Structures are given as structure tokens and as C-alpha cells.
PDB file of C-alpha atoms in Angstrom:
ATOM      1  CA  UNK W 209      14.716 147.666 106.599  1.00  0.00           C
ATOM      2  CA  UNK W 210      12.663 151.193 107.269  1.00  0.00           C
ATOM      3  CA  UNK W 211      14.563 154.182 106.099  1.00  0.00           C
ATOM      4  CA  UNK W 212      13.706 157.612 106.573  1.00  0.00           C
ATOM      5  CA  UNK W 213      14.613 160.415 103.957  1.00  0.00           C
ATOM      6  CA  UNK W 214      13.662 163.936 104.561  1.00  0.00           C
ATOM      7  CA  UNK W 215      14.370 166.763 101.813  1.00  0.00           C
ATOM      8  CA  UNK W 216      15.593 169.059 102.150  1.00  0.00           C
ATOM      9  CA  UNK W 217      18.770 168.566 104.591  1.00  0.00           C
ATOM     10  CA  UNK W 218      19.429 172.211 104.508  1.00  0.00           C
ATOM     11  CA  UNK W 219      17.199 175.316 103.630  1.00  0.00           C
ATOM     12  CA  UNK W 220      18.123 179.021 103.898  1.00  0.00           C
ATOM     13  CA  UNK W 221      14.942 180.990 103.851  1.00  0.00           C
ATOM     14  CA  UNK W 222      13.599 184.480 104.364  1.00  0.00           C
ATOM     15  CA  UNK W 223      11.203 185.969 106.820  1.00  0.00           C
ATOM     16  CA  UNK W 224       7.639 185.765 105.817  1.00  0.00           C
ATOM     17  CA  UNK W 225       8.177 183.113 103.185  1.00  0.00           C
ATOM     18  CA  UNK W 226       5.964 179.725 102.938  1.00  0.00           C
ATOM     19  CA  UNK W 227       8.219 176.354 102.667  1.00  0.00           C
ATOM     20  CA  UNK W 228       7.335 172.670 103.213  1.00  0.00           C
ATOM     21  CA  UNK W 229      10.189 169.787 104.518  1.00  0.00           C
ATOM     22  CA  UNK W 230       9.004 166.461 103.183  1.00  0.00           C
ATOM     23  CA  UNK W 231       9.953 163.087 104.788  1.00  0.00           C
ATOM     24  CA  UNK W 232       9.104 160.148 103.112  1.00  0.00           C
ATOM     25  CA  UNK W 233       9.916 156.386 104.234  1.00  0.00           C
ATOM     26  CA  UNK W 234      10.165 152.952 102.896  1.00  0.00           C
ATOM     27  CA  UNK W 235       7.557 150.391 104.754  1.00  0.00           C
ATOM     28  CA  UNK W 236       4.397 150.727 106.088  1.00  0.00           C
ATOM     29  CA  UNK W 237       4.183 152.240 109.626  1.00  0.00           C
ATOM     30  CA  UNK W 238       0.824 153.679 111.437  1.00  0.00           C
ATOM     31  CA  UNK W 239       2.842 156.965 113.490  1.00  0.00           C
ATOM     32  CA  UNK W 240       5.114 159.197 112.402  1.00  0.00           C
ATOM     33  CA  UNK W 241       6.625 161.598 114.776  1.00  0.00           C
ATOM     34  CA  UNK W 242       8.050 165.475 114.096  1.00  0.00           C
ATOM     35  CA  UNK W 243      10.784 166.637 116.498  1.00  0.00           C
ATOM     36  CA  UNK W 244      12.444 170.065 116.895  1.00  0.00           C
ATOM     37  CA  UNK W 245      16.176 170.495 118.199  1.00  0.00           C
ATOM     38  CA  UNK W 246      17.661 174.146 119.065  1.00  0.00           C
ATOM     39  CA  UNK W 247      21.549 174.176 118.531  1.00  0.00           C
ATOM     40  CA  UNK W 248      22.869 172.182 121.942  1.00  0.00           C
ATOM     41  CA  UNK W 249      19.734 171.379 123.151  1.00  0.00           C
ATOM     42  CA  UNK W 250      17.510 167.870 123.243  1.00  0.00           C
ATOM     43  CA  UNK W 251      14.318 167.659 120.997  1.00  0.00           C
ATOM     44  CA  UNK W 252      11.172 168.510 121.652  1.00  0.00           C
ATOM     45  CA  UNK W 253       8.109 167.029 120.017  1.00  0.00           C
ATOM     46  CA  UNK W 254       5.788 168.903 117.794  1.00  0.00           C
ATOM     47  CA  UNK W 255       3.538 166.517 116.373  1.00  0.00           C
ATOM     48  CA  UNK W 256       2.356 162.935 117.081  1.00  0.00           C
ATOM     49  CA  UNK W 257       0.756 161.901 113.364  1.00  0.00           C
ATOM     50  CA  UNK W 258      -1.299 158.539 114.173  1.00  0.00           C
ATOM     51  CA  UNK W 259      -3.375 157.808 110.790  1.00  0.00           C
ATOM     52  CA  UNK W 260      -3.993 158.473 107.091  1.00  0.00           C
ATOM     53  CA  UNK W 261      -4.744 162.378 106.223  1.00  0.00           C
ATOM     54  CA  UNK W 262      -4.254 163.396 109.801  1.00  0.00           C
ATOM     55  CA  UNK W 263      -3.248 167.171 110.051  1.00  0.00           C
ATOM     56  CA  UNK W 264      -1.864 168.808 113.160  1.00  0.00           C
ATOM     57  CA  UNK W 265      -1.186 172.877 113.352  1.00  0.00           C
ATOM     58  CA  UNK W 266       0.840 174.622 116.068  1.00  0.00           C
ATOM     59  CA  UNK W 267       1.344 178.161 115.382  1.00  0.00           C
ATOM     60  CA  UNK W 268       3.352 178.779 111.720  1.00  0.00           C
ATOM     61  CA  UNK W 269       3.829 175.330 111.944  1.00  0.00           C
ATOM     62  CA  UNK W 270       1.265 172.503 110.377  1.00  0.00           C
ATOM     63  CA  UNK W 271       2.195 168.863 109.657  1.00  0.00           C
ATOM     64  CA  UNK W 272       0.289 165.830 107.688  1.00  0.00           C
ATOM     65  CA  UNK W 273       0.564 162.492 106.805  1.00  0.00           C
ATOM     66  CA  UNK W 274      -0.314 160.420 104.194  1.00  0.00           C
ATOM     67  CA  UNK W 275       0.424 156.865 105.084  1.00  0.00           C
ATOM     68  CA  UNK W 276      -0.372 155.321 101.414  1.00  0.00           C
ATOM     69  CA  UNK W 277       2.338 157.606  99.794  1.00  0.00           C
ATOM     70  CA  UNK W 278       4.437 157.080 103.218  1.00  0.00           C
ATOM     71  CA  UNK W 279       4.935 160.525 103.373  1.00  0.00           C
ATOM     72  CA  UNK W 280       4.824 163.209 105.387  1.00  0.00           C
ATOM     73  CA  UNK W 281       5.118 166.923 105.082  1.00  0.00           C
ATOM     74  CA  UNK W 282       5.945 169.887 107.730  1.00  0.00           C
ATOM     75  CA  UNK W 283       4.944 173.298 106.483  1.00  0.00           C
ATOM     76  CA  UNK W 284       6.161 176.656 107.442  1.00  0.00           C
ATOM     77  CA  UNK W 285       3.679 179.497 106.624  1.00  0.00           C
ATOM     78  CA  UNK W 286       5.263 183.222 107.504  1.00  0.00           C
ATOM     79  CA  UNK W 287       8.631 181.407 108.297  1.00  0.00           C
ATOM     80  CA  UNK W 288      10.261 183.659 111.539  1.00  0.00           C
ATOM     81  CA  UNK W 289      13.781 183.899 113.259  1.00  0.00           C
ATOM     82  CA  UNK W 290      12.615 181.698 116.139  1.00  0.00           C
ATOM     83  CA  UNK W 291      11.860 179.000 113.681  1.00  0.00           C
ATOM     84  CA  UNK W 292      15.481 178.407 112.685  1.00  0.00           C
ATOM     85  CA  UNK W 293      16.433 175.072 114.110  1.00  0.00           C
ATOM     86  CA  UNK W 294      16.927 171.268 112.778  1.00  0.00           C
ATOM     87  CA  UNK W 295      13.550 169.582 112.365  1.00  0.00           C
ATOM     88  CA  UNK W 296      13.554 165.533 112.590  1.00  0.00           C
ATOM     89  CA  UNK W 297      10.287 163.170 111.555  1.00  0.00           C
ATOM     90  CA  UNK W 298      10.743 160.032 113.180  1.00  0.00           C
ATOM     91  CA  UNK W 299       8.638 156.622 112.292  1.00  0.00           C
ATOM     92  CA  UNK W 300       7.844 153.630 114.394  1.00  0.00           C
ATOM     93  CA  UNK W 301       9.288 150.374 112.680  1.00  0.00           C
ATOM     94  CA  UNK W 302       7.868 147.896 115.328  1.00  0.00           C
ATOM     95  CA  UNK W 303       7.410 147.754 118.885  1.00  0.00           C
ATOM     96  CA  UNK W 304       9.175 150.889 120.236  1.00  0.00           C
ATOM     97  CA  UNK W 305      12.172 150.679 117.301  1.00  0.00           C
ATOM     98  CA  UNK W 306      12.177 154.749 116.171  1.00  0.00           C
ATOM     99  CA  UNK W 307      13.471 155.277 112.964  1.00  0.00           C
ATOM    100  CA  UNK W 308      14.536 158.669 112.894  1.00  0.00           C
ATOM    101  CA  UNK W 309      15.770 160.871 109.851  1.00  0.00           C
ATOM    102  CA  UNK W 310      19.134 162.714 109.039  1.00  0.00           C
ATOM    103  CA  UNK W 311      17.380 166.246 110.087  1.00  0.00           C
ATOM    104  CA  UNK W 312      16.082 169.313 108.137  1.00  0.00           C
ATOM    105  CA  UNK W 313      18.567 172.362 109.179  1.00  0.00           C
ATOM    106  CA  UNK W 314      16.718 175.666 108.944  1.00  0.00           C
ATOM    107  CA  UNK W 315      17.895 178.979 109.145  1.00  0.00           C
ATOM    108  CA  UNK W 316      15.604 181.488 108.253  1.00  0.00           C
ATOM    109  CA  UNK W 317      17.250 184.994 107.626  1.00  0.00           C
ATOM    110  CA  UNK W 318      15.943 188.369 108.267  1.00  0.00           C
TER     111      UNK W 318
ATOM    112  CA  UNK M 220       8.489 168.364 136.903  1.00  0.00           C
ATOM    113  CA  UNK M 221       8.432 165.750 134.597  1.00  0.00           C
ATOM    114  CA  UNK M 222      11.534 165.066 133.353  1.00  0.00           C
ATOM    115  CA  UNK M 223      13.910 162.751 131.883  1.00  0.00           C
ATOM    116  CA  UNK M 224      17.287 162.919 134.070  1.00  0.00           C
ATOM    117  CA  UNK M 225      20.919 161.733 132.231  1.00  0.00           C
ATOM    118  CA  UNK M 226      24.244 161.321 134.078  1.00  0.00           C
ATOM    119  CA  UNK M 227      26.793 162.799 133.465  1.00  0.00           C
ATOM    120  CA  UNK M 228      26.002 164.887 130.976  1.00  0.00           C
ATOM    121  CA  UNK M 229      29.495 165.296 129.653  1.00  0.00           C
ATOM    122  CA  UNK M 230      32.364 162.328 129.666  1.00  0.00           C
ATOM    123  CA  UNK M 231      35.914 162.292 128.233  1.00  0.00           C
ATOM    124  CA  UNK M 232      37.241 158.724 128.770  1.00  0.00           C
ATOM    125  CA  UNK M 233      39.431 156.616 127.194  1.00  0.00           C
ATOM    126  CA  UNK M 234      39.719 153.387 125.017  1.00  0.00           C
ATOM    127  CA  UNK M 235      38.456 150.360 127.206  1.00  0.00           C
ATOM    128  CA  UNK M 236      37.561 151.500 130.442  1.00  0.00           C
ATOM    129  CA  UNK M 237      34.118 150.836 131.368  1.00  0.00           C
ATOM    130  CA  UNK M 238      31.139 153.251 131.805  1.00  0.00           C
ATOM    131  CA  UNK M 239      27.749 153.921 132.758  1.00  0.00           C
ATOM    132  CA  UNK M 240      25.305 156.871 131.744  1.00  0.00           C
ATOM    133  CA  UNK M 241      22.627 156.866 133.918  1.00  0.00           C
ATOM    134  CA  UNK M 242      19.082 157.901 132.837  1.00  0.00           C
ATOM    135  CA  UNK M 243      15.694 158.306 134.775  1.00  0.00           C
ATOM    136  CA  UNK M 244      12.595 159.319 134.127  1.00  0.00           C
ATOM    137  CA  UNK M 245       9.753 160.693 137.064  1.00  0.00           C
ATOM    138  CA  UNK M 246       6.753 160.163 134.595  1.00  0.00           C
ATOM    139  CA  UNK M 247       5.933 156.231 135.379  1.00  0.00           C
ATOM    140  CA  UNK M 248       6.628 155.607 131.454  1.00  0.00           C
ATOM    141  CA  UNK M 249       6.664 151.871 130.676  1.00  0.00           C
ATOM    142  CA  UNK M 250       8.727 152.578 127.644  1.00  0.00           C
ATOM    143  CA  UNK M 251      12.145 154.068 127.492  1.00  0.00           C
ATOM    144  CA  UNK M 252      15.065 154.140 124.851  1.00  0.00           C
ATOM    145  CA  UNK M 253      18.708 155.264 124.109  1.00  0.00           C
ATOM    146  CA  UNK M 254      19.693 157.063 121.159  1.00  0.00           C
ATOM    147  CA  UNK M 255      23.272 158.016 119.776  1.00  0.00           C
ATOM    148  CA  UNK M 256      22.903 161.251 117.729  1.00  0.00           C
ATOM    149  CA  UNK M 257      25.990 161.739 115.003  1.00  0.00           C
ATOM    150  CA  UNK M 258      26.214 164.515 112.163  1.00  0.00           C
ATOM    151  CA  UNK M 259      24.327 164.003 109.160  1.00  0.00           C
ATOM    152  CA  UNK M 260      22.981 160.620 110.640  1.00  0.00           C
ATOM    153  CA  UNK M 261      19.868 161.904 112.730  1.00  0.00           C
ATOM    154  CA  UNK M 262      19.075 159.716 115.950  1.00  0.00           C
ATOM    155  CA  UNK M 263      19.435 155.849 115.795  1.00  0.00           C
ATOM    156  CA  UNK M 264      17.921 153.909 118.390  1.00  0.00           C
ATOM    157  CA  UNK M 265      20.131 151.218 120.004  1.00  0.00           C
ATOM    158  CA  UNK M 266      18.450 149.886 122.807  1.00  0.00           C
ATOM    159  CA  UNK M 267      14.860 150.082 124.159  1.00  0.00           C
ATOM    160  CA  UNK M 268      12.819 148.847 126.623  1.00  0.00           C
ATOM    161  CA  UNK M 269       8.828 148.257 127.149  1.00  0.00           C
ATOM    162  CA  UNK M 270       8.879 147.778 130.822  1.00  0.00           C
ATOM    163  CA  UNK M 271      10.693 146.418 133.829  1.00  0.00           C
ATOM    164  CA  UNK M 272      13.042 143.381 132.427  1.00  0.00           C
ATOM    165  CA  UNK M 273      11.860 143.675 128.849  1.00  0.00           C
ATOM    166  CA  UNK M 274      14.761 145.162 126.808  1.00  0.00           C
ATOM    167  CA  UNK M 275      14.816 144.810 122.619  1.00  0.00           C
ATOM    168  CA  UNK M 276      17.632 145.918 120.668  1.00  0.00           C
ATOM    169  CA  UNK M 277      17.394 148.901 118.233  1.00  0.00           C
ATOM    170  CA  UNK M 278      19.045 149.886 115.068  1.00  0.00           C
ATOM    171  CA  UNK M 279      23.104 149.964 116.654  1.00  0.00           C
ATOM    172  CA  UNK M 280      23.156 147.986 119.153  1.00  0.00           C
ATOM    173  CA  UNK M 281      27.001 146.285 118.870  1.00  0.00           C
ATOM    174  CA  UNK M 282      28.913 147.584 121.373  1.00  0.00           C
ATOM    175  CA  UNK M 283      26.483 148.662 124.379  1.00  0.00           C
ATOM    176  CA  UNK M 284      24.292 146.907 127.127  1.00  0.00           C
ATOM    177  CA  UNK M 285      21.119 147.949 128.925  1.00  0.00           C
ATOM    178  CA  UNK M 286      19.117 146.979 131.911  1.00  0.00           C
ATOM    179  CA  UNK M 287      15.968 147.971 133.606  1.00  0.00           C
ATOM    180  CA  UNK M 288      15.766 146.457 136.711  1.00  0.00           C
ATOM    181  CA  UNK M 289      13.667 149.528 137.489  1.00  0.00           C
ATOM    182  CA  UNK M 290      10.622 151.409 135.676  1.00  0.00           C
ATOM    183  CA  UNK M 291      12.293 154.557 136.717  1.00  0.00           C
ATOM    184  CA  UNK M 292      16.146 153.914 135.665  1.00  0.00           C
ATOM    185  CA  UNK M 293      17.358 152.542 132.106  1.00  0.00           C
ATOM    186  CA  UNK M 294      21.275 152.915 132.798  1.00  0.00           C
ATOM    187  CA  UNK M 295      23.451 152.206 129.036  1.00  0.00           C
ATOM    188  CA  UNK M 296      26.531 150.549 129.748  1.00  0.00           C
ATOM    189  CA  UNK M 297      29.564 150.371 127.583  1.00  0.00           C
ATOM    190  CA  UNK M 298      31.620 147.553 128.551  1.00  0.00           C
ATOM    191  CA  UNK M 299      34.849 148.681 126.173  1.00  0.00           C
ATOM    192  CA  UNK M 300      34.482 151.933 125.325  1.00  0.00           C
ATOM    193  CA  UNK M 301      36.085 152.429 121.647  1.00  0.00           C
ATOM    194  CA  UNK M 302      36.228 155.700 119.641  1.00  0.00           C
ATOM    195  CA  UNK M 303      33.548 155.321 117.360  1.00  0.00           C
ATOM    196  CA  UNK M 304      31.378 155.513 120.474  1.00  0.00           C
ATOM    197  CA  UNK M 305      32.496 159.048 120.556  1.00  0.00           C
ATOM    198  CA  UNK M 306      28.656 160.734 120.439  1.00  0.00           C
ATOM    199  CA  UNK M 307      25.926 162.390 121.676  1.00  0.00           C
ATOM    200  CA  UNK M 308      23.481 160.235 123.667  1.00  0.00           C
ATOM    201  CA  UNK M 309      20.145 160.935 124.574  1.00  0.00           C
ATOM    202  CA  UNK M 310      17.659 158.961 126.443  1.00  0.00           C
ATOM    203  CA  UNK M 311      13.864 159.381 126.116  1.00  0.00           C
ATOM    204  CA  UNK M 312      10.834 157.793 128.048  1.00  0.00           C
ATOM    205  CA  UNK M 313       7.367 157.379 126.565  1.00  0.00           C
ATOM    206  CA  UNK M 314       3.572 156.138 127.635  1.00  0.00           C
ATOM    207  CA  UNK M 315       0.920 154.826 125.646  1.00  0.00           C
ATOM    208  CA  UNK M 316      -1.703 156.305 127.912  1.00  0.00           C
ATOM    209  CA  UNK M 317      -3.226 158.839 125.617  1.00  0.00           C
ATOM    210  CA  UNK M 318      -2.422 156.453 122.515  1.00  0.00           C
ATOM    211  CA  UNK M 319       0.306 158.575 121.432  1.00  0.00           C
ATOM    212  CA  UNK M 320       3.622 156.834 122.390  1.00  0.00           C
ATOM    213  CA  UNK M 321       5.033 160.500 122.478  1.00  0.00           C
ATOM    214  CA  UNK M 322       8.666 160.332 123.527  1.00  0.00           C
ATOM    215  CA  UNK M 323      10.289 162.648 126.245  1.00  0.00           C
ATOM    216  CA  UNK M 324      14.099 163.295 125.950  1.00  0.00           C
ATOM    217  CA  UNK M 325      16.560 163.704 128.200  1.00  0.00           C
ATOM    218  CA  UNK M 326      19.257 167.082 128.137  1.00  0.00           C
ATOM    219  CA  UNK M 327      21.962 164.173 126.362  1.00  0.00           C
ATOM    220  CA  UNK M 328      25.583 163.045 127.714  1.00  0.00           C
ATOM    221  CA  UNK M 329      28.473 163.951 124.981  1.00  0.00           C
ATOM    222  CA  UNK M 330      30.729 160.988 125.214  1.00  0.00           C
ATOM    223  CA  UNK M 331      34.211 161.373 123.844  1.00  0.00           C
ATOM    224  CA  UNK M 332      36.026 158.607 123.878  1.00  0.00           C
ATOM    225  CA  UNK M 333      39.837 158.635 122.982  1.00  0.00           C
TER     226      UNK M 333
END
């Protein structure tokens, strides 16, 4: 059975700061998806991660992948107000069967 | 626009009486799925579908129904509502045109069910 972990579930950080949300998960899969969600709103995708080292930037935001250690990383550089939201990395299992994690809540403070 | 349509998007009903959330999707995605979002869960997948008549279950499937009669429309059906269906549902479409399988998500329909 895939599972998903992603650590940490909740960070408080300051303006300007650097920080990295890992997500790590249990069987071999070749994508692995980042999502964003603003408080009652739907997610919106941020990066599509489709092989081994890829690295995707958008802004403060830059994600990789490295499929042997089944891990994945999400790194904030210069962290901002508009960043605070719950991240989610979601991997593909089989088929189309998403395995999503519990969510990264971020809140970063003036 | 593209866009990923759900119906309603808010439903109080109670224990047992049958319902349908509606979802569509303008993008002529082959794939589309249903998710139930709860606190401190994430998103689990309990039905999906990889075209017209091809339907798969997904992680939580007990308790729900699907059909795509339609490459458009993937409606979720709950046959006998119960409370632990209370949740937040989204739907999402995707396409493996550019190789990415990147999903598209509906606004979501918050079910309570009492």
C-alpha cells in the first residue's frame, strides 16, 4: 500500500526566511505532484515532477525529486505573506490512483 | 474557460436519502476523479475514471458509485448517504497530452450529512 508522509504538518515562519517541506513515500512511483490550497478554496497545481533529479522553480518556490530515496522536497527561499497556505505532494500509485498527503500548513508571519 | 464545474456546491441532507453531485469538465480530459478531503487526512481518491465507461475504484471507495456515460460528466452518487460521508468533495479532470497527467480541480461540494 503507497503512503505519503510529508513533514512538517505545520510550520510558523518569518518573512524572508529559507524552509524546505519534505514528502517522502513508500513504493516506487515515476510522478509526484505538488498542490497549493488557499483557506476555502480548491488546489491548484504547482509542479508536475516526472523523473529522477528533476527540479522545477516558480517564483520563491522550487521543488525536486529524487525517486531512489522516494522523496521529494518543496523549498521556500525569502518565504512572503502570500505564501501562507496548505501545500499537498501527491504520488501516482497506478493507473490514475493519486495518493495524496495529510498537507503542510504554512503561515508565514510578518 | 477551462474549467471543472461541481453541483451543488453546498448540501445538507440527511441519513439515507439519495444524492448526486454533479461534475463536468470543458477540457476533453479522458481522465477524471473524485476526492473526499477530511482534516488531517489530505485528499483520498475514491473513484476514477480513464475514459467513457472505464471507471476503477480508488483508495475509499465503500459507500459511493460513479458513472461516465459521458467524457464531459463524472456524476458521484451516494446511494445511502450516512454521516461519515459528511466532507468536502472535489472533482478533478486530467489529460495525458503533454505527458503530464496534471489534474484540474473543481471549486468542491461540502456535504453534511446528518
Amino acid at each position: 500500500e503507497l503512503k505519503v508522509e510529508q513533514n512538517p504538518l505545520f510550520l510558523s515562519m518569518q518573512e524572508g526566511k529559507n524552509y524546505t517541506i519534505y514528502c517522502n513515500y513508500s513504493t516506487t512511483s515515476d510522478r509526484l505532484y505538488w498542490y497549493r490550497q488557499d483557506p476555502g478554496k480548491s488546489l491548484e497545481s504547482l509542479f508536475v515532477l516526472l523523473s529522477n533529479g528533476a527540479v522545477k522553480q516558480e517564483g520563491r518556490l522550487m521543488a525536486s525529486l529524487d525517486t531512489k530515496a522516494r522523496l521529494s522536497t518543496l523549498h521556500i527561499t525569502a518565504a512572503v505573506h502570500d505564501l501562507s497556505a496548505t501545500y499537498f505532494c501527491a504520488v501516482v500509485n497506478y493507473g490514475q490512483n493519486f495518493v495524496f498527503g495529510p498537507g503542510t500548513r504554512l503561515s508565514v508571519l510578518p | 474557460e477551462a474549467q471543472v464545474t461541481q453541483n451543488p456546491r453546498y448540501l445538507i441532507t440527511v441519513t439515507g436519502k439519495k444524492l448526486t453531485v454533479t461534475c463536468s469538465q470543458n477540457m476533453n480530459h479522458e481522465y477524471m476523479s473524485w476526492y473526499r478531503q477530511d482534516p488531517g487526512l489530505g485528499l483520498r481518491q475514491i473513484y476514477y475514471s480513464m475514459n467513457v465507461e472505464v471507471t476503477d475504484k480508488g483508495d475509499v471507495p465503500e459507500g459511493y458509485k460513479v458513472s461516465r456515460k459521458e467524457k464531459r460528466n463524472f456524476p458521484l452518487i451516494l446511494e445511502s448517504p450516512s454521516p461519515n460521508q459528511t466532507s468536502l468533495y472535489f472533482c478533478a479532470s486530467s489529460s495525458d497530452r503533454v505527458g503530464t497527467y496534471e489534474q484540474y480541480f473543481g471549486p468542491g461540494t461540502r456535504l453534511t450529512v446528518t
